[in-house]
Tab-separated table of C-alpha atoms in Angstrom:
chain	number	residue	atom	x	y	z
A	1431	MET	CA	-19.150	6.551	-17.288
A	1432	GLU	CA	-18.470	9.889	-14.867
A	1433	GLN	CA	-14.915	11.395	-15.866
A	1434	LYS	CA	-12.101	11.001	-13.541
A	1435	VAL	CA	-11.278	14.420	-11.919
A	1436	ASN	CA	-7.015	15.115	-11.785
A	1437	TYR	CA	-7.357	17.412	-8.450
A	1438	GLN	CA	-3.298	17.022	-8.509
A	1439	LYS	CA	-3.542	18.861	-11.942
A	1440	GLN	CA	-5.719	21.582	-10.445
A	1441	LEU	CA	-4.438	21.843	-7.420
A	1442	ASP	CA	-0.551	22.376	-9.614
A	1443	ALA	CA	-1.839	25.090	-12.258
A	1444	ILE	CA	-3.323	26.988	-8.485
A	1445	LEU	CA	-0.174	26.684	-6.582
A	1446	GLU	CA	1.987	27.408	-10.058
A	1447	ARG	CA	-0.252	30.992	-10.538
A	1448	ILE	CA	0.309	31.574	-6.836
A	1449	CYS	CA	4.303	31.274	-7.392
A	1450	GLY	CA	4.324	34.241	-10.286
A	1451	GLU	CA	1.885	36.596	-7.815
A	1452	GLY	CA	5.023	36.195	-5.887
A	1453	LYS	CA	2.607	36.910	-2.253
A	1454	LYS	CA	1.653	33.776	0.240
A	1455	PRO	CA	-1.921	33.961	0.432
A	1456	ALA	CA	-3.867	32.897	3.669
A	1457	LEU	CA	-4.559	29.135	3.923
A	1458	LEU	CA	-7.207	27.830	6.625
A	1459	LEU	CA	-6.021	24.158	6.831
A	1460	HIS	CA	-8.997	22.008	8.479
A	1461	ALA	CA	-6.370	18.932	9.981
A	1462	CYS	CA	-8.029	16.603	11.144
A	1463	CYS	CA	-5.407	14.762	12.932
A	1464	GLY	CA	-1.226	14.547	13.216
A	1465	PRO	CA	-0.153	12.118	10.705
A	1466	CYS	CA	-2.213	13.253	8.147
A	1467	SER	CA	-0.894	16.633	8.228
A	1468	THR	CA	2.596	16.230	8.222
A	1469	TYR	CA	3.222	15.904	4.469
A	1470	VAL	CA	-0.024	18.500	3.712
A	1471	ILE	CA	2.015	21.345	5.891
A	1472	GLU	CA	5.176	20.411	3.939
A	1473	TYR	CA	3.910	20.397	0.962
A	1474	LEU	CA	1.956	23.719	1.311
A	1475	ALA	CA	4.087	25.662	3.304
A	1476	GLN	CA	6.250	27.299	0.615
A	1477	TYR	CA	3.079	28.602	-1.258
A	1478	PHE	CA	0.471	29.867	1.507
A	1479	ASP	CA	0.447	31.464	4.890
A	1480	ILE	CA	-0.782	28.269	7.079
A	1481	THR	CA	-3.136	28.364	9.914
A	1482	VAL	CA	-3.904	24.769	11.093
A	1483	TYR	CA	-7.543	24.561	12.190
A	1484	PHE	CA	-8.265	21.009	14.716
A	1485	TYR	CA	-11.971	20.767	14.365
A	1486	ASN	CA	-13.248	17.185	15.076
A	1487	PRO	CA	-16.117	16.074	17.196
A	1488	ASN	CA	-16.523	13.524	15.322
A	1489	ILE	CA	-13.321	11.703	17.387
A	1490	HIS	CA	-14.536	9.383	20.525
A	1491	PRO	CA	-13.393	8.718	22.999
A	1492	ALA	CA	-12.657	12.320	24.836
A	1493	SER	CA	-9.309	10.751	25.867
A	1494	GLU	CA	-8.704	9.577	22.429
A	1495	TYR	CA	-9.059	13.293	20.609
A	1496	GLN	CA	-6.949	14.395	23.648
A	1497	LYS	CA	-4.356	12.296	21.890
A	1498	ARG	CA	-4.981	13.245	18.241
A	1499	LEU	CA	-4.934	16.992	19.508
A	1500	GLU	CA	-1.380	16.789	21.607
A	1501	SER	CA	0.471	14.964	18.783
A	1502	ILE	CA	-0.940	17.867	16.043
A	1503	LYS	CA	0.289	20.340	18.021
A	1504	ARG	CA	3.787	18.972	19.258
A	1505	PHE	CA	4.340	18.249	14.872
A	1506	VAL	CA	3.324	22.238	14.592
A	1507	GLN	CA	5.530	23.395	17.279
A	1508	THR	CA	8.612	21.347	15.995
A	1509	PHE	CA	8.668	20.653	12.221
A	1510	PRO	CA	11.220	23.540	10.741
A	1511	SER	CA	9.025	24.153	8.122
A	1512	ALA	CA	6.387	25.057	10.109
A	1513	VAL	CA	8.370	27.295	12.195
A	1514	GLN	CA	9.909	28.748	9.552
A	1515	ASN	CA	7.019	29.533	8.503
A	1516	LYS	CA	5.444	30.325	11.559
A	1517	ILE	CA	2.431	28.372	10.771
A	1518	LYS	CA	-0.174	29.050	13.516
A	1519	PHE	CA	-2.739	26.685	15.091
A	1520	ILE	CA	-6.253	26.796	16.459
A	1521	GLU	CA	-8.479	24.389	18.536
A	1522	GLU	CA	-11.707	25.054	17.749
A	1523	TYR	CA	-14.174	23.548	20.783
A	1524	TYR	CA	-15.037	20.050	21.465
A	1525	GLU	CA	-19.008	19.254	21.806
A	1526	PRO	CA	-19.302	15.233	19.837
A	1527	GLU	CA	-23.102	15.951	20.327
A	1528	ASP	CA	-22.324	18.336	17.623
A	1529	TYR	CA	-21.321	15.521	15.112
A	1530	PHE	CA	-24.200	13.028	16.332
A	1531	ALA	CA	-26.849	16.179	15.615
A	1532	ALA	CA	-25.141	17.468	12.072
A	1533	THR	CA	-24.678	13.668	10.877
A	1534	LYS	CA	-27.855	12.454	12.224
A	1535	VAL	CA	-26.686	8.727	12.952
A	1536	ARG	CA	-28.746	8.043	15.780
A	1537	GLU	CA	-32.133	8.742	13.792
A	1538	GLU	CA	-31.039	6.758	10.720
A	1539	PRO	CA	-28.872	3.413	12.978
A	1540	GLU	CA	-28.011	1.581	8.883
A	1541	LEU	CA	-25.493	4.254	8.547
A	1542	GLN	CA	-23.481	3.130	12.114
A	1543	THR	CA	-22.972	0.116	10.553
A	1544	GLU	CA	-21.322	1.588	6.485
A	1545	PRO	CA	-17.833	0.855	6.168
A	1546	GLU	CA	-15.491	3.629	5.185
A	1547	ARG	CA	-16.280	5.932	2.107
A	1548	GLY	CA	-20.651	6.080	2.722
A	1549	GLU	CA	-22.728	8.314	4.077
A	1550	ARG	CA	-22.145	7.953	7.191
A	1551	CYS	CA	-18.110	9.392	6.423
A	1552	ARG	CA	-19.744	12.096	3.779
A	1553	ARG	CA	-21.685	13.679	6.459
A	1554	CYS	CA	-18.400	13.756	8.968
A	1555	TYR	CA	-16.685	15.222	5.990
A	1556	GLU	CA	-19.378	17.869	5.009
A	1557	PHE	CA	-20.044	18.868	8.682
A	1558	ARG	CA	-16.295	19.576	9.458
A	1559	MET	CA	-15.785	21.359	6.518
A	1560	LYS	CA	-19.047	23.449	6.790
A	1561	LYS	CA	-17.613	24.951	10.094
A	1562	SER	CA	-13.966	24.968	8.969
A	1563	TRP	CA	-15.003	27.307	5.955
A	1564	GLU	CA	-17.199	29.473	8.526
A	1565	TYR	CA	-14.459	30.231	10.273
A	1566	ALA	CA	-12.266	31.120	7.304
A	1567	GLU	CA	-14.905	33.341	5.922
A	1568	LYS	CA	-15.090	35.094	8.995
A	1569	ASN	CA	-11.574	35.778	9.415
A	1570	GLY	CA	-10.536	37.026	6.451
A	1571	PHE	CA	-8.658	34.089	4.937
A	1572	ASP	CA	-7.782	33.625	0.983
A	1573	TYR	CA	-8.069	29.537	0.814
A	1574	PHE	CA	-9.472	26.895	2.649
A	1575	THR	CA	-8.459	23.357	2.870
A	1576	THR	CA	-8.586	20.600	4.649
A	1577	THR	CA	-6.486	17.249	4.820
A	1578	ILE	CA	-8.673	14.302	5.013
A	1579	SER	CA	-8.209	13.068	1.442
A	1580	ILE	CA	-4.819	11.783	1.587
A	1581	SER	CA	-5.942	8.876	3.091
A	1582	PRO	CA	-6.322	6.173	0.376
A	1583	CYS	CA	-9.577	5.196	2.819
A	1584	LYS	CA	-10.786	8.960	1.926
A	1585	ASP	CA	-13.256	9.799	-1.206
A	1586	ALA	CA	-11.524	12.174	-2.536
A	1587	LYS	CA	-14.344	13.304	-4.842
A	1588	LYS	CA	-16.890	13.481	-2.047
A	1589	ILE	CA	-14.250	15.724	-0.208
A	1590	ASN	CA	-13.291	18.148	-3.575
A	1591	ASP	CA	-17.052	18.463	-3.818
A	1592	ILE	CA	-18.058	19.373	-0.444
A	1593	GLY	CA	-15.542	22.213	-1.198
A	1594	LEU	CA	-16.514	22.853	-4.184
A	1595	ALA	CA	-20.049	23.653	-3.491
A	1596	LEU	CA	-19.588	26.314	-0.529
A	1597	LYS	CA	-19.987	29.478	-2.057
A	1598	SER	CA	-18.870	32.205	-0.538
A	1599	GLU	CA	-19.484	36.284	-0.448
A	1600	THR	CA	-16.110	37.199	-0.098
A	1601	LYS	CA	-12.750	36.400	-1.897
A	1602	LEU	CA	-12.606	33.144	-0.256
A	1603	GLN	CA	-11.821	29.867	-2.205
A	1604	TYR	CA	-11.995	26.065	-1.723
A	1605	LEU	CA	-8.087	24.716	-2.474
A	1606	VAL	CA	-8.711	21.384	-3.817
A	1607	GLY	CA	-6.767	18.840	-3.933
A	1608	ASP	CA	-6.149	15.039	-2.912
A	1609	PHE	CA	-3.000	14.468	-1.212
A	1610	LYS	CA	-2.448	10.942	-1.414
A	1611	LYS	CA	-0.623	12.041	-4.816
A	1612	LYS	CA	2.693	12.430	-5.521
A	1613	ASN	CA	3.404	9.649	-2.556
A	1614	GLY	CA	1.820	12.284	-0.195
A	1615	PHE	CA	0.830	9.288	2.037
A	1616	LEU	CA	3.773	7.328	1.835
A	1617	ARG	CA	5.749	10.829	2.887
A	1618	SER	CA	2.599	10.963	5.832
A	1619	LEU	CA	3.898	7.805	7.149
A	1620	GLN	CA	7.194	8.452	6.607
A	1621	LEU	CA	7.010	12.006	8.728
A	1622	SER	CA	4.654	10.555	11.891
A	1623	LYS	CA	7.083	7.699	12.415
A	1624	GLU	CA	10.200	10.373	12.384
A	1625	TYR	CA	8.532	12.695	14.691
A	1626	ASP	CA	7.257	9.834	16.539
A	1627	LEU	CA	3.920	10.952	16.024
A	1628	TYR	CA	0.887	8.951	17.921
A	1629	ARG	CA	-1.460	6.791	15.222
A	1630	GLN	CA	-4.607	6.043	15.936
A	1631	THR	CA	-6.325	2.649	14.304
A	1632	TYR	CA	-9.618	4.069	13.671
A	1633	CYS	CA	-10.909	6.824	11.937
A	1634	GLY	CA	-12.448	8.347	14.874
A	1635	CYS	CA	-15.744	8.118	16.032
A	1636	VAL	CA	-17.316	5.239	17.863
A	1637	TYR	CA	-18.580	3.258	14.479
A	1638	SER	CA	-15.533	3.727	13.556
A	1639	LYS	CA	-13.849	2.268	16.189
A	1640	GLN	CA	-16.566	-0.268	17.037
A	1641	ASN	CA	-16.445	-1.747	12.734
A	1642	MET	CA	-12.838	-2.112	13.137
A	1643	GLN	CA	-13.054	-4.039	16.800
A	1644	ASN	CA	-16.063	-6.659	14.453
A	1645	CYS	CA	-13.795	-6.635	11.696
A	1646	SER	CA	-10.146	-7.367	13.449
A	1647	LYS	CA	-12.150	-10.469	15.228
A	1648	SER	CA	-13.253	-11.635	12.345
A	1649	SER	CA	-11.446	-14.412	10.124
A	1650	GLU	CA	-13.033	-13.833	7.404
A	1651	HIS	CA	-11.982	-10.175	6.488
A	1652	GLN	CA	-8.925	-8.380	7.013
A	1653	CYS	CA	-8.915	-5.053	7.794
A	1654	VAL	CA	-6.098	-2.841	7.294
A	1655	PHE	CA	-6.726	1.125	8.441
A	1656	ALA	CA	-4.638	4.171	6.737
A	1657	LEU	CA	-4.752	7.114	7.975
C-alpha cells in the first residue's frame, strides 16, 4: 500500500523556513473561485507576497464564469488581510476551447460522465496548473501553487504530484499543500458567508454541471457538492 503523504507537515516546514529568512517570497496563487480562495489567502498572506491568478477556462457557461470572477475580485479588494498585504489580482484570458483541447474530453466521451476525482478532473488540474507555472516562470515568481486542494472533493495527491512534476529552470518552486487541513475548508465556508460570496453548486465544467443535475434528479443518490 502506498504511504500517504502529509502535505500539511511539508508545508509547515517550508513556512517555518520562510519565517526564519525574514523576507516574503513572491507567490503566484492560482485561484479556482472566490470561496476556495478565502482561507488560502488568509493563511498565506503573512508568509508571501501574493498575486492571485484567475485562469479557469473550464468554467461553463460564460455567465457562470463572470459570477465567479466578480466574486473573487471583490474579496481581494475588500478582505482586510488582502488589502493590508497589497495582494494583487490577475485575470487570464477566458477561452473554453482551450479546456476542451487540453483535456480531450470530446475525443474520449467516456470521460464526460466520470465522477469527481477521475481522469477528466486530473487533466483539468494539470492544464490550469501548467498555465500558472508558465506565468510564474516567465514573471520571476519564487513559488506557485493552487487553491484547488481545499475542496474535500479534490484529490490532493494528484494536485501535488502535478505541481511537483513541473520542473523549473529558474528559482521557481511549487508550494505543496492540502488546504482542507487545519479546518481550512470549514474556515472557507465561514469567510464566504461573512463576505457574502457567490457559492456555486457544481465544480465548473459543463460535465460537472450535467452530472450534478442528473444526480440531483435521482432518488437513489445523494449529491453533496463542496467547493
